[in-house]
Amino acid sequence: MVVLVTGAKGQLGQALQFVAPKHPEITFFFYDSEQLNIANIEQCTAVFNTLQPDFCINTAAYTAVDKAETETEKAQSVNTNGPLNLALVCKANHTVLVHVSTDFVFDGNALTPYVETAVPNPQSVYGQTKLAGEKAIQDTFDNYFIVRTAWVYSQFGANFMKTILRLAADRDTLTVVSDQMGTPTNAIDLAEVLVEIINKQAVNPNNTALFGMYHFSNEGQCSWFDFAQKIVEVNHLALKVLPIPTTDYPTPAQRPSYSVLDKTKIKTTFNLTIKSWEASLSTTVM
């Protein structure tokens, strides 16, 4: 089984490379943006013609949430046009597309965890371009898995956890927003789930019943302040974390105030047991 992974230098791409040796049943090809710019249809066509992958996991994305407010065309190129191109070449090559999306497609006004059928209402350019990418895939063909996730962190790439660890080296105190609620997602856990999806679909490749939209994060919920405090605790840091409201930390892009995702569908469909965010964080090795 041949699996092409885009965005190989990103956080999730690196996490997939980390778990790949545990899955000898899969021949992985990891391509970064220089080897495969998903916004370039000619490059996509050439790579797919060469590799003929059974599956493509798209982890490539423009994730600079605040910069996207002014770099709209760049965000749209990667987050919207890129998934469309991949959907087109996947359809032509009978490849199953596994695409990673985001909680930013929602407005954050919910009071209970978002299910897959909740109506999207993105409040940022990043969220708008990611939602458009989802729709581009859905309008092109049916053989896809779209997995929305949130608050991704790991020992790889740039993320909230690594920012806290870096700041702890220079500061005694740190203020963190306490009125935005969500669930941290360990990129390693997400990577393993994406591979599980592929392996389950590969058992019966003609079964179309599994295709569709899913949500995945670790279990539980917390604020960014809670998350920061747990990072400090787990890593035994001498850093005092103080809570502040979102109004004290304005950003160009609006963040969802509530973005907890309901995982019932993915747990039931793929028979998953998901770690709590606290348990998964405690096992993260830096």
Short mmCIF file of C-alpha atoms in Angstrom, two decimals:
data_model
loop_
_atom_site.label_atom_id
_atom_site.label_comp_id
_atom_site.label_asym_id
_atom_site.label_seq_id
_atom_site.Cartn_x
_atom_site.Cartn_y
_atom_site.Cartn_z
CA MET A 1 0.00 0.00 0.00
CA VAL A 2 1.43 3.34 -1.09
CA VAL A 3 0.65 6.49 0.91
CA LEU A 4 1.71 9.99 -0.15
CA VAL A 5 1.97 12.56 2.65
CA THR A 6 2.06 16.24 1.73
CA GLY A 7 3.45 18.96 4.00
CA ALA A 8 6.24 16.70 5.25
CA LYS A 9 8.09 19.49 7.08
CA GLY A 10 5.04 20.60 9.05
CA GLN A 11 4.14 19.47 12.53
CA LEU A 12 1.73 16.71 11.51
CA GLY A 13 3.92 15.67 8.59
CA GLN A 14 6.79 15.14 11.00
CA ALA A 15 4.51 13.27 13.40
CA LEU A 16 3.53 10.90 10.60
CA GLN A 17 7.21 10.33 9.83
CA PHE A 18 7.70 9.52 13.52
CA VAL A 19 4.98 6.83 13.55
CA ALA A 20 5.70 5.45 10.06
CA PRO A 21 8.28 2.84 11.16
CA LYS A 22 5.56 1.18 13.28
CA HIS A 23 3.57 0.50 10.10
CA PRO A 24 5.65 -1.64 7.72
CA GLU A 25 2.48 -2.53 5.84
CA ILE A 26 2.60 0.96 4.33
CA THR A 27 5.11 2.43 1.90
CA PHE A 28 5.17 6.12 2.78
CA PHE A 29 6.37 8.93 0.54
CA PHE A 30 6.83 12.23 2.35
CA TYR A 31 6.85 15.34 0.17
CA ASP A 32 7.45 18.88 1.41
CA SER A 33 6.22 22.03 -0.32
CA GLU A 34 9.32 22.27 -2.49
CA GLN A 35 8.84 18.74 -3.80
CA LEU A 36 5.08 19.11 -4.11
CA ASN A 37 3.38 22.49 -4.05
CA ILE A 38 -0.26 21.43 -3.78
CA ALA A 39 -1.35 24.78 -5.24
CA ASN A 40 0.38 23.77 -8.49
CA ILE A 41 -1.85 21.36 -10.43
CA GLU A 42 0.96 20.39 -12.81
CA GLN A 43 3.17 19.33 -9.90
CA CYS A 44 0.31 17.40 -8.34
CA THR A 45 -0.38 15.59 -11.60
CA ALA A 46 3.29 14.70 -12.13
CA VAL A 47 3.79 13.34 -8.60
CA PHE A 48 0.61 11.27 -8.71
CA ASN A 49 1.45 9.90 -12.14
CA THR A 50 4.81 8.78 -10.77
CA LEU A 51 3.77 7.37 -7.39
CA GLN A 52 0.24 6.14 -8.13
CA PRO A 53 -0.60 6.34 -4.40
CA ASP A 54 -3.45 4.37 -2.89
CA PHE A 55 -3.94 7.12 -0.32
CA CYS A 56 -2.88 10.74 0.03
CA ILE A 57 -2.75 12.37 3.47
CA ASN A 58 -2.84 16.12 3.04
CA THR A 59 -1.17 17.86 5.99
CA ALA A 60 -0.05 20.84 3.90
CA ALA A 61 -1.72 24.07 4.99
CA TYR A 62 -1.23 27.78 5.44
CA THR A 63 -1.54 27.99 9.24
CA ALA A 64 -0.36 31.54 10.02
CA VAL A 65 -3.78 32.46 11.35
CA ASP A 66 -3.10 36.17 11.93
CA LYS A 67 -1.04 36.72 8.78
CA ALA A 68 -3.86 35.19 6.75
CA GLU A 69 -5.94 38.29 7.46
CA THR A 70 -3.65 40.25 5.13
CA GLU A 71 -2.13 37.39 3.09
CA THR A 72 -5.53 36.26 1.86
CA GLU A 73 -4.38 35.09 -1.58
CA LYS A 74 -1.58 33.00 -0.12
CA ALA A 75 -3.93 31.37 2.38
CA GLN A 76 -6.49 30.68 -0.33
CA SER A 77 -3.86 29.23 -2.64
CA VAL A 78 -2.76 26.60 -0.12
CA ASN A 79 -5.93 26.01 1.92
CA THR A 80 -8.53 26.14 -0.86
CA ASN A 81 -6.89 25.67 -4.25
CA GLY A 82 -4.50 23.04 -2.90
CA PRO A 83 -7.20 20.66 -1.63
CA LEU A 84 -9.12 21.14 -4.88
CA ASN A 85 -6.04 20.14 -6.89
CA LEU A 86 -5.47 17.10 -4.71
CA ALA A 87 -9.10 16.07 -5.03
CA LEU A 88 -8.87 16.32 -8.81
CA VAL A 89 -5.72 14.21 -9.10
CA CYS A 90 -6.96 11.75 -6.47
CA LYS A 91 -10.13 11.27 -8.49
CA ALA A 92 -8.17 10.76 -11.70
CA ASN A 93 -5.82 8.24 -10.07
CA HIS A 94 -8.40 6.40 -7.91
CA THR A 95 -6.60 7.60 -4.79
CA VAL A 96 -8.36 8.07 -1.46
CA LEU A 97 -7.78 11.54 -0.01
CA VAL A 98 -7.35 12.04 3.73
CA HIS A 99 -7.51 15.77 4.39
CA VAL A 100 -6.88 17.53 7.71
CA SER A 101 -9.04 20.54 8.56
CA THR A 102 -9.68 22.73 11.58
CA ASP A 103 -11.99 23.87 14.35
CA PHE A 104 -11.69 27.39 12.89
CA VAL A 105 -14.51 26.54 10.46
CA PHE A 106 -16.86 27.19 13.42
CA ASP A 107 -17.69 30.54 15.01
CA GLY A 108 -17.11 29.37 18.59
CA ASN A 109 -20.56 30.33 19.83
CA ALA A 110 -21.66 26.79 20.73
CA LEU A 111 -22.20 25.62 24.29
CA THR A 112 -21.72 21.90 23.60
CA PRO A 113 -19.08 20.05 21.52
CA TYR A 114 -19.36 20.50 17.78
CA VAL A 115 -20.60 17.50 15.81
CA GLU A 116 -19.64 16.97 12.17
CA THR A 117 -23.02 18.21 10.93
CA ALA A 118 -22.88 21.50 12.85
CA VAL A 119 -23.22 24.49 10.54
CA PRO A 120 -19.82 26.12 9.89
CA ASN A 121 -19.48 29.86 10.29
CA PRO A 122 -15.78 30.81 10.17
CA GLN A 123 -14.82 34.20 11.58
CA SER A 124 -11.31 34.45 10.14
CA VAL A 125 -9.69 34.28 6.71
CA TYR A 126 -7.88 31.14 7.82
CA GLY A 127 -11.14 29.46 8.78
CA GLN A 128 -12.86 30.66 5.60
CA THR A 129 -10.13 29.27 3.35
CA LYS A 130 -10.04 25.96 5.21
CA LEU A 131 -13.81 25.61 4.92
CA ALA A 132 -13.60 26.39 1.20
CA GLY A 133 -10.98 23.65 0.92
CA GLU A 134 -13.36 21.18 2.55
CA LYS A 135 -16.14 22.14 0.14
CA ALA A 136 -13.82 21.89 -2.86
CA ILE A 137 -13.06 18.29 -1.95
CA GLN A 138 -16.71 17.43 -1.29
CA ASP A 139 -17.79 18.95 -4.60
CA THR A 140 -15.14 17.04 -6.57
CA PHE A 141 -15.54 13.41 -5.52
CA ASP A 142 -16.72 11.10 -2.75
CA ASN A 143 -13.64 9.06 -1.83
CA TYR A 144 -12.35 11.26 0.96
CA PHE A 145 -11.90 11.49 4.69
CA ILE A 146 -11.90 15.01 6.11
CA VAL A 147 -10.66 15.09 9.70
CA ARG A 148 -11.13 18.33 11.62
CA THR A 149 -8.84 18.83 14.57
CA ALA A 150 -7.80 21.58 17.00
CA TRP A 151 -5.02 22.92 19.21
CA VAL A 152 -2.36 20.62 17.74
CA TYR A 153 0.95 20.37 19.58
CA SER A 154 3.95 18.01 19.72
CA GLN A 155 7.72 17.94 19.93
CA PHE A 156 7.75 18.89 16.24
CA GLY A 157 7.38 22.24 14.50
CA ALA A 158 6.07 25.43 16.06
CA ASN A 159 3.16 25.13 18.48
CA PHE A 160 1.75 26.38 21.79
CA MET A 161 3.60 23.87 23.95
CA LYS A 162 6.97 24.69 22.46
CA THR A 163 6.24 28.41 22.81
CA ILE A 164 5.56 27.96 26.53
CA LEU A 165 8.78 25.99 26.96
CA ARG A 166 10.75 28.65 25.09
CA LEU A 167 9.29 31.54 27.06
CA ALA A 168 9.88 29.72 30.35
CA ALA A 169 13.61 29.98 29.71
CA ASP A 170 13.45 33.78 29.72
CA ARG A 171 10.54 34.71 32.00
CA ASP A 172 9.31 34.25 35.55
CA THR A 173 5.65 34.95 34.74
CA LEU A 174 3.43 34.62 31.69
CA THR A 175 -0.12 35.73 30.94
CA VAL A 176 -2.35 33.38 28.95
CA VAL A 177 -5.94 33.72 27.73
CA SER A 178 -8.38 31.90 29.99
CA ASP A 179 -11.75 32.41 28.25
CA GLN A 180 -11.16 30.40 25.06
CA MET A 181 -12.12 26.74 25.51
CA GLY A 182 -11.01 23.80 23.42
CA THR A 183 -9.08 20.55 23.50
CA PRO A 184 -5.35 20.07 22.88
CA THR A 185 -4.48 17.43 20.28
CA ASN A 186 -1.20 15.55 20.38
CA ALA A 187 0.04 15.36 16.77
CA ILE A 188 1.33 11.83 17.41
CA ASP A 189 -2.16 10.69 18.45
CA LEU A 190 -3.65 12.35 15.38
CA ALA A 191 -1.05 10.74 13.11
CA GLU A 192 -1.85 7.30 14.51
CA VAL A 193 -5.56 7.84 13.92
CA LEU A 194 -4.97 8.88 10.30
CA VAL A 195 -3.01 5.66 9.74
CA GLU A 196 -5.78 3.67 11.43
CA ILE A 197 -8.32 5.20 9.06
CA ILE A 198 -6.20 4.21 6.07
CA ASN A 199 -5.66 0.66 7.29
CA LYS A 200 -9.35 0.13 7.98
CA GLN A 201 -10.35 1.46 4.55
CA ALA A 202 -7.65 -0.65 2.86
CA VAL A 203 -9.17 -3.87 4.24
CA ASN A 204 -12.15 -3.35 1.96
CA PRO A 205 -11.27 -0.69 -0.61
CA ASN A 206 -14.65 -0.98 -2.33
CA ASN A 207 -16.50 -0.07 0.85
CA THR A 208 -17.63 3.54 0.54
CA ALA A 209 -19.51 3.61 3.85
CA LEU A 210 -16.58 4.95 5.87
CA PHE A 211 -15.91 8.01 3.74
CA GLY A 212 -16.91 11.44 5.03
CA MET A 213 -16.30 14.05 7.71
CA TYR A 214 -14.84 13.30 11.15
CA HIS A 215 -13.69 15.20 14.22
CA PHE A 216 -10.62 14.26 16.26
CA SER A 217 -8.83 15.70 19.25
CA ASN A 218 -7.82 14.27 22.58
CA GLU A 219 -10.56 13.91 25.20
CA GLY A 220 -11.63 16.58 27.66
CA GLN A 221 -11.55 20.35 27.45
CA CYS A 222 -9.62 23.26 28.91
CA SER A 223 -8.65 26.87 28.34
CA TRP A 224 -5.32 27.99 26.93
CA PHE A 225 -4.50 29.05 30.48
CA ASP A 226 -5.25 25.53 31.76
CA PHE A 227 -3.16 24.06 28.96
CA ALA A 228 -0.22 26.33 29.78
CA GLN A 229 -0.43 25.46 33.47
CA LYS A 230 -0.36 21.73 32.70
CA ILE A 231 2.65 22.20 30.39
CA VAL A 232 4.45 23.98 33.23
CA GLU A 233 3.51 21.23 35.68
CA VAL A 234 4.50 18.32 33.42
CA ASN A 235 7.85 19.88 32.58
CA HIS A 236 8.58 21.02 36.17
CA LEU A 237 9.08 24.63 35.10
CA ALA A 238 9.59 27.56 37.45
CA LEU A 239 7.09 29.70 35.56
CA LYS A 240 4.02 31.38 37.01
CA VAL A 241 1.08 31.48 34.61
CA LEU A 242 -1.56 34.18 35.08
CA PRO A 243 -5.02 34.19 33.43
CA ILE A 244 -6.22 37.07 31.24
CA PRO A 245 -9.35 37.61 29.12
CA THR A 246 -9.21 37.60 25.33
CA THR A 247 -9.85 41.34 25.37
CA ASP A 248 -6.42 41.82 26.97
CA TYR A 249 -4.71 39.93 24.14
CA PRO A 250 -6.15 41.26 20.86
CA THR A 251 -5.11 39.51 17.65
CA PRO A 252 -5.79 40.31 13.96
CA ALA A 253 -7.78 37.09 13.54
CA GLN A 254 -10.70 36.21 15.76
CA ARG A 255 -10.30 32.91 17.63
CA PRO A 256 -13.28 30.68 18.44
CA SER A 257 -14.18 31.17 22.10
CA TYR A 258 -15.39 27.55 22.21
CA SER A 259 -14.08 24.90 19.86
CA VAL A 260 -14.48 21.57 21.60
CA LEU A 261 -15.08 18.84 19.00
CA ASP A 262 -17.42 15.87 19.48
CA LYS A 263 -15.51 12.63 18.74
CA THR A 264 -18.43 10.18 18.94
CA LYS A 265 -18.48 9.44 15.21
CA ILE A 266 -14.78 8.70 14.81
CA LYS A 267 -14.66 6.63 18.02
CA THR A 268 -17.64 4.54 16.98
CA THR A 269 -16.68 4.09 13.33
CA PHE A 270 -13.06 3.13 13.96
CA ASN A 271 -13.43 1.61 17.44
CA LEU A 272 -11.03 4.12 18.97
CA THR A 273 -10.06 4.72 22.55
CA ILE A 274 -8.81 8.30 22.80
CA LYS A 275 -6.46 9.51 25.53
CA SER A 276 -7.35 12.53 27.63
CA TRP A 277 -5.40 15.63 26.72
CA GLU A 278 -3.71 15.59 30.13
CA ALA A 279 -2.56 11.97 29.79
CA SER A 280 -1.27 12.51 26.28
CA LEU A 281 0.58 15.67 27.23
CA SER A 282 2.31 13.86 30.11
CA THR A 283 3.80 11.36 27.65
CA THR A 284 5.16 13.95 25.22
CA VAL A 285 8.95 13.77 25.08
CA MET A 286 10.96 16.86 24.22
#
